[in-house]
């Protein structure tokens, strides 16, 4: 059950950050719009990011407490052989977009949609790289991180 949830949360996160960046670009073309749709997609992006981050933590805990011996061995091998990959995935794909989301929020309070769009673009890059690293981890260890 961990795998479908992990893939669903990845899709939500990828979709929300992409739509946020695309909606932001629309504000660059038509500057007189209300920023309510931009704020709504931002909130959805933050919710998806927090859900995925929480799920990653809970899935590690779940594997540690209730995982089969082979799964525990995969977790140990992932940490022993590919800890740099895992740490990079967490920092680039989860922590950096979380910091950027705070910056986007502060920028939307001004409101300055051009800067928020640029920050969404940087967040998109972080999320995409994080998800690519997550699929590499899946390939190497069969764990959905």
Coordinates of N, CA and C in Angstrom, one line a residue:
X1 N 0.8 -1.2 0.0 CA 0.0 0.0 0.0 C 0.9 1.3 0.0
X2 N 2.1 1.1 0.4 CA 3.0 2.3 0.4 C 3.3 2.8 -1.0
X3 N 3.5 2.0 -1.9 CA 3.8 2.4 -3.3 C 2.8 3.2 -4.0
X4 N 1.5 2.8 -4.0 CA 0.5 3.6 -4.6 C 0.3 5.0 -4.0
X5 N 0.4 5.1 -2.7 CA 0.3 6.3 -2.0 C 1.5 7.2 -2.3
X6 N 2.7 6.6 -2.3 CA 3.9 7.4 -2.7 C 3.8 8.0 -4.1
X7 N 3.3 7.2 -5.0 CA 3.2 7.7 -6.4 C 2.1 8.7 -6.6
X8 N 1.0 8.5 -5.8 CA -0.1 9.5 -5.9 C 0.4 10.8 -5.3
X9 N 1.1 10.8 -4.2 CA 1.6 12.1 -3.6 C 2.6 12.7 -4.5
X10 N 3.4 11.9 -5.2 CA 4.4 12.5 -6.1 C 3.7 13.2 -7.3
X11 N 2.6 12.6 -7.8 CA 1.8 13.2 -8.8 C 1.2 14.5 -8.4
X12 N 0.6 14.5 -7.2 CA 0.1 15.7 -6.6 C 1.1 16.8 -6.5
X13 N 2.3 16.5 -6.0 CA 3.3 17.5 -5.8 C 3.8 18.0 -7.2
X14 N 4.1 17.1 -8.1 CA 4.6 17.5 -9.4 C 3.5 18.4 -10.1
X15 N 2.3 18.0 -10.1 CA 1.2 18.7 -10.7 C 1.0 20.1 -10.1
X16 N 1.0 20.2 -8.8 CA 0.7 21.5 -8.1 C 1.9 22.5 -8.4
X17 N 3.1 22.0 -8.3 CA 4.2 23.0 -8.5 C 4.2 23.4 -10.0
X18 N 3.9 22.5 -10.9 CA 3.9 22.9 -12.3 C 2.7 23.9 -12.6
X19 N 1.6 23.6 -12.1 CA 0.4 24.5 -12.3 C 0.7 25.8 -11.7
X20 N 1.3 25.8 -10.5 CA 1.7 27.1 -9.9 C 2.6 28.0 -10.7
X21 N 3.6 27.3 -11.3 CA 4.5 28.1 -12.1 C 3.8 28.6 -13.4
X22 N 2.9 27.7 -14.0 CA 2.2 28.1 -15.2 C 1.2 29.2 -14.9
X23 N 0.5 29.1 -13.8 CA -0.5 30.2 -13.5 C 0.3 31.5 -13.2
X24 N 1.5 31.4 -12.6 CA 2.3 32.6 -12.3 C 2.7 33.3 -13.6
X25 N 3.0 32.5 -14.7 CA 3.3 33.1 -16.0 C 2.1 33.8 -16.6
X26 N 0.9 33.3 -16.3 CA -0.2 34.0 -16.8 C -0.4 35.4 -16.2
X27 N 0.0 35.5 -14.9 CA 0.0 36.8 -14.3 C 1.0 37.8 -14.9
X28 N 2.0 37.3 -15.5 CA 3.0 38.1 -16.2 C 2.4 38.7 -17.4
X29 N 1.4 38.0 -18.0 CA 0.8 38.5 -19.3 C -0.3 39.4 -19.0
X30 N -1.2 39.0 -18.0 CA -2.4 39.8 -17.7 C -2.3 40.2 -16.2
X31 N -1.7 41.4 -16.0 CA -1.4 41.9 -14.7 C -2.5 42.4 -13.8
X32 N -3.7 42.5 -14.4 CA -4.8 43.1 -13.6 C -5.7 42.1 -12.9
X33 N -5.3 40.8 -12.9 CA -6.2 39.8 -12.3 C -6.1 39.7 -10.8
X34 N -7.1 39.1 -10.2 CA -7.1 38.8 -8.8 C -6.0 37.7 -8.6
X35 N -5.3 37.8 -7.4 CA -4.3 36.7 -7.2 C -4.9 35.5 -6.4
X36 N -6.2 35.5 -6.2 CA -6.8 34.4 -5.5 C -6.5 33.0 -6.1
X37 N -6.6 32.8 -7.5 CA -6.2 31.5 -8.0 C -4.8 31.1 -7.7
X38 N -3.9 32.1 -7.8 CA -2.5 31.9 -7.5 C -2.3 31.5 -6.1
X39 N -3.0 32.1 -5.2 CA -2.9 31.8 -3.7 C -3.4 30.4 -3.5
X40 N -4.5 30.0 -4.2 CA -5.1 28.7 -4.0 C -4.2 27.6 -4.5
X41 N -3.6 27.8 -5.6 CA -2.6 26.7 -6.1 C -1.4 26.7 -5.2
X42 N -1.0 27.8 -4.7 CA 0.1 27.9 -3.8 C -0.2 27.0 -2.5
X43 N -1.4 27.2 -2.0 CA -1.8 26.4 -0.8 C -1.9 25.0 -1.1
X44 N -2.4 24.6 -2.3 CA -2.4 23.2 -2.7 C -1.0 22.6 -2.8
X45 N -0.1 23.4 -3.4 CA 1.3 23.0 -3.5 C 1.9 22.7 -2.1
X46 N 1.7 23.6 -1.2 CA 2.2 23.5 0.2 C 1.6 22.2 0.9
X47 N 0.3 22.1 0.7 CA -0.3 20.9 1.3 C 0.3 19.6 0.7
X48 N 0.5 19.5 -0.6 CA 1.0 18.4 -1.3 C 2.5 18.1 -0.8
X49 N 3.2 19.2 -0.6 CA 4.6 19.1 -0.2 C 4.7 18.6 1.2
X50 N 3.8 19.1 2.1 CA 3.8 18.6 3.5 C 3.3 17.2 3.6
X51 N 2.3 16.8 2.8 CA 1.8 15.5 2.8 C 2.9 14.5 2.4
X52 N 3.6 14.8 1.3 CA 4.7 13.9 0.8 C 5.8 13.9 1.8
X53 N 6.2 15.0 2.4 CA 7.3 15.0 3.4 C 6.9 14.1 4.6
X54 N 5.7 14.3 5.1 CA 5.2 13.5 6.2 C 5.1 12.0 5.9
X55 N 4.7 11.7 4.7 CA 4.6 10.3 4.2 C 5.9 9.7 4.1
X56 N 6.9 10.4 3.7 CA 8.3 9.9 3.6 C 8.8 9.5 5.0
X57 N 8.6 10.4 5.9 CA 9.0 10.1 7.3 C 8.2 8.9 7.9
X58 N 6.9 8.9 7.7 CA 6.1 7.8 8.2 C 6.4 6.5 7.5
X59 N 6.8 6.5 6.2 CA 7.1 5.2 5.6 C 8.4 4.7 6.1
X60 N 9.4 5.5 6.4 CA 10.6 5.0 7.0 C 10.3 4.4 8.3
X61 N 9.5 5.1 9.1 CA 9.1 4.6 10.4 C 8.4 3.2 10.3
X62 N 7.5 3.2 9.3 CA 6.7 2.0 9.1 C 7.6 0.8 8.7
X63 N 8.5 1.1 7.8 CA 9.4 0.0 7.4 C 10.3 -0.4 8.6
X64 N 10.7 0.5 9.4 CA 11.6 0.2 10.5 C 10.8 -0.7 11.6
X65 N 9.5 -0.3 11.8 CA 8.8 -1.0 12.8 C 8.1 -2.3 12.4
X66 N 7.6 -2.3 11.1 CA 6.8 -3.4 10.7 C 7.2 -4.0 9.4
X67 N 8.4 -3.6 8.9 CA 8.9 -4.1 7.6 C 9.4 -5.6 7.7
X68 N 9.4 -6.2 6.6 CA 9.9 -7.6 6.5 C 11.4 -7.5 6.6
X69 N 12.1 -8.6 6.9 CA 13.5 -8.6 7.0 C 14.2 -8.1 5.7
X70 N 13.6 -8.5 4.6 CA 14.2 -8.1 3.3 C 14.1 -6.6 3.1
X71 N 13.0 -6.1 3.5 CA 12.8 -4.6 3.4 C 13.7 -3.9 4.3
X72 N 13.9 -4.4 5.5 CA 14.9 -3.8 6.4 C 16.3 -3.8 5.8
X73 N 16.6 -4.9 5.2 CA 17.9 -5.0 4.6 C 18.1 -4.0 3.4
X74 N 17.0 -3.8 2.7 CA 17.0 -2.8 1.6 C 17.2 -1.4 2.2
X75 N 16.6 -1.1 3.3 CA 16.7 0.2 4.0 C 18.2 0.4 4.5
X76 N 18.7 -0.7 5.1 CA 20.1 -0.6 5.5 C 21.1 -0.4 4.4
X77 N 20.9 -1.1 3.3 CA 21.8 -1.0 2.1 C 21.6 0.4 1.5
X78 N 20.4 0.9 1.5 CA 20.2 2.2 0.9 C 21.0 3.2 1.7
X79 N 21.0 3.2 3.0 CA 21.7 4.1 3.8 C 23.2 3.9 3.7
X80 N 23.6 2.6 3.7 CA 25.0 2.3 3.6 C 25.7 2.7 2.3
X81 N 25.0 2.4 1.2 CA 25.6 2.6 -0.1 C 25.2 3.9 -0.8
X82 N 24.0 4.4 -0.5 CA 23.5 5.5 -1.3 C 22.9 6.6 -0.3
X83 N 23.6 6.8 0.8 CA 23.1 7.8 1.7 C 23.2 9.2 1.1
X84 N 24.2 9.5 0.3 CA 24.3 10.8 -0.3 C 23.1 11.0 -1.3
X85 N 22.7 10.0 -2.0 CA 21.6 10.1 -2.9 C 20.3 10.4 -2.1
X86 N 20.1 9.7 -1.0 CA 18.9 9.9 -0.2 C 18.9 11.3 0.5
X87 N 20.1 11.7 1.0 CA 20.1 13.0 1.6 C 19.9 14.1 0.6
X88 N 20.5 14.0 -0.6 CA 20.2 15.0 -1.7 C 18.8 15.0 -2.1
X89 N 18.1 13.8 -2.1 CA 16.7 13.8 -2.5 C 15.9 14.5 -1.5
X90 N 16.2 14.4 -0.2 CA 15.5 15.0 0.9 C 15.7 16.6 0.9
X91 N 17.0 16.9 0.7 CA 17.3 18.4 0.8 C 16.8 19.1 -0.5
X92 N 17.1 18.5 -1.7 CA 16.7 19.2 -2.9 C 15.2 19.1 -3.2
X93 N 14.6 17.9 -2.9 CA 13.2 17.6 -3.3 C 12.2 18.0 -2.2
X94 N 12.6 18.1 -1.0 CA 11.6 18.4 0.1 C 12.0 19.7 0.9
X95 N 13.2 19.8 1.4 CA 13.5 20.9 2.2 C 13.6 22.2 1.4
X96 N 14.3 22.2 0.3 CA 14.4 23.4 -0.5 C 13.1 23.9 -1.0
X97 N 12.2 23.1 -1.5 CA 10.9 23.6 -1.9 C 10.1 24.1 -0.7
X98 N 10.3 23.5 0.5 CA 9.6 24.0 1.7 C 10.1 25.4 2.0
X99 N 11.4 25.7 2.0 CA 11.9 27.0 2.2 C 11.4 28.0 1.1
X100 N 11.4 27.5 -0.1 CA 10.9 28.4 -1.2 C 9.4 28.7 -1.1
X101 N 8.7 27.7 -0.5 CA 7.2 28.0 -0.3 C 7.0 29.1 0.7
X102 N 7.8 29.2 1.7 CA 7.7 30.3 2.6 C 8.1 31.6 1.9
X103 N 9.1 31.6 1.0 CA 9.4 32.8 0.3 C 8.3 33.2 -0.7
X104 N 7.7 32.2 -1.3 CA 6.6 32.5 -2.3 C 5.4 33.1 -1.5
X105 N 5.1 32.6 -0.3 CA 4.1 33.1 0.5 C 4.3 34.6 0.9
X106 N 5.5 34.9 1.3 CA 5.9 36.3 1.7 C 5.8 37.2 0.4
X107 N 6.2 36.6 -0.7 CA 6.1 37.4 -2.0 C 4.7 37.7 -2.4
X108 N 3.8 36.7 -2.2 CA 2.4 36.9 -2.5 C 1.7 37.9 -1.6
X109 N 2.2 38.0 -0.4 CA 1.6 39.0 0.5 C 1.9 40.4 0.1
X110 N 2.9 40.7 -0.7 CA 3.2 42.0 -1.1 C 2.1 42.7 -2.0
X111 N 1.5 42.2 -3.0 CA 1.7 41.0 -3.8 C 2.6 41.3 -5.0
X112 N 3.6 40.4 -5.3 CA 4.5 40.6 -6.4 C 4.5 39.3 -7.1
X113 N 3.6 39.1 -8.1 CA 3.5 37.8 -8.8 C 4.7 37.5 -9.6
X114 N 5.4 38.4 -10.1 CA 6.6 38.1 -11.0 C 7.6 37.4 -10.1
X115 N 7.9 37.9 -8.9 CA 8.9 37.2 -8.1 C 8.4 35.9 -7.6
X116 N 7.1 35.8 -7.3 CA 6.5 34.5 -6.9 C 6.6 33.5 -8.0
X117 N 6.4 33.9 -9.2 CA 6.5 33.0 -10.4 C 7.9 32.5 -10.5
X118 N 8.9 33.4 -10.3 CA 10.3 32.9 -10.4 C 10.6 31.9 -9.3
X119 N 10.1 32.2 -8.1 CA 10.3 31.3 -7.0 C 9.6 29.9 -7.2
X120 N 8.4 30.0 -7.8 CA 7.8 28.7 -8.2 C 8.6 28.0 -9.2
X121 N 9.2 28.7 -10.1 CA 10.1 28.0 -11.1 C 11.2 27.3 -10.4
X122 N 11.9 27.9 -9.5 CA 13.0 27.3 -8.7 C 12.5 26.1 -7.9
X123 N 11.3 26.3 -7.3 CA 10.7 25.1 -6.6 C 10.4 24.0 -7.5
X124 N 9.9 24.3 -8.7 CA 9.6 23.3 -9.7 C 10.9 22.5 -10.0
X125 N 12.0 23.2 -10.2 CA 13.3 22.5 -10.5 C 13.7 21.6 -9.3
X126 N 13.5 22.1 -8.1 CA 13.8 21.2 -6.9 C 12.9 20.0 -6.8
X127 N 11.6 20.2 -7.0 CA 10.7 19.1 -6.9 C 11.0 18.1 -8.0
X128 N 11.3 18.5 -9.3 CA 11.5 17.6 -10.4 C 12.8 16.8 -10.1
X129 N 13.9 17.5 -9.7 CA 15.1 16.8 -9.4 C 14.9 15.8 -8.2
X130 N 14.2 16.2 -7.2 CA 13.9 15.3 -6.1 C 13.1 14.1 -6.5
X131 N 12.2 14.3 -7.4 CA 11.4 13.1 -7.9 C 12.3 12.2 -8.7
X132 N 13.1 12.8 -9.5 CA 14.0 11.9 -10.3 C 15.0 11.1 -9.4
X133 N 15.5 11.8 -8.4 CA 16.3 11.1 -7.4 C 15.5 10.0 -6.7
X134 N 14.3 10.3 -6.4 CA 13.4 9.3 -5.8 C 13.2 8.1 -6.6
X135 N 13.0 8.3 -7.9 CA 12.9 7.1 -8.8 C 14.2 6.3 -8.9
X136 N 15.3 7.0 -8.8 CA 16.6 6.3 -8.8 C 16.7 5.5 -7.6
X137 N 16.3 6.0 -6.4 CA 16.3 5.3 -5.2 C 15.4 4.1 -5.3
X138 N 14.2 4.2 -5.9 CA 13.3 3.1 -6.1 C 14.0 2.0 -7.0
X139 N 14.7 2.4 -8.0 CA 15.4 1.5 -8.9 C 16.5 0.7 -8.1
X140 N 17.3 1.5 -7.3 CA 18.4 0.8 -6.6 C 18.0 0.0 -5.4
X141 N 16.9 0.4 -4.7 CA 16.6 -0.3 -3.4 C 15.2 -0.9 -3.4
X142 N 14.3 -0.6 -4.3 CA 12.9 -1.0 -4.3 C 12.1 -0.3 -3.2
X143 N 12.6 0.8 -2.7 CA 11.9 1.5 -1.7 C 11.4 2.8 -2.3
X144 N 10.1 3.2 -2.0 CA 9.5 4.3 -2.6 C 9.8 5.7 -2.0
X145 N 11.1 6.0 -2.0 CA 11.5 7.3 -1.4 C 11.8 8.3 -2.5

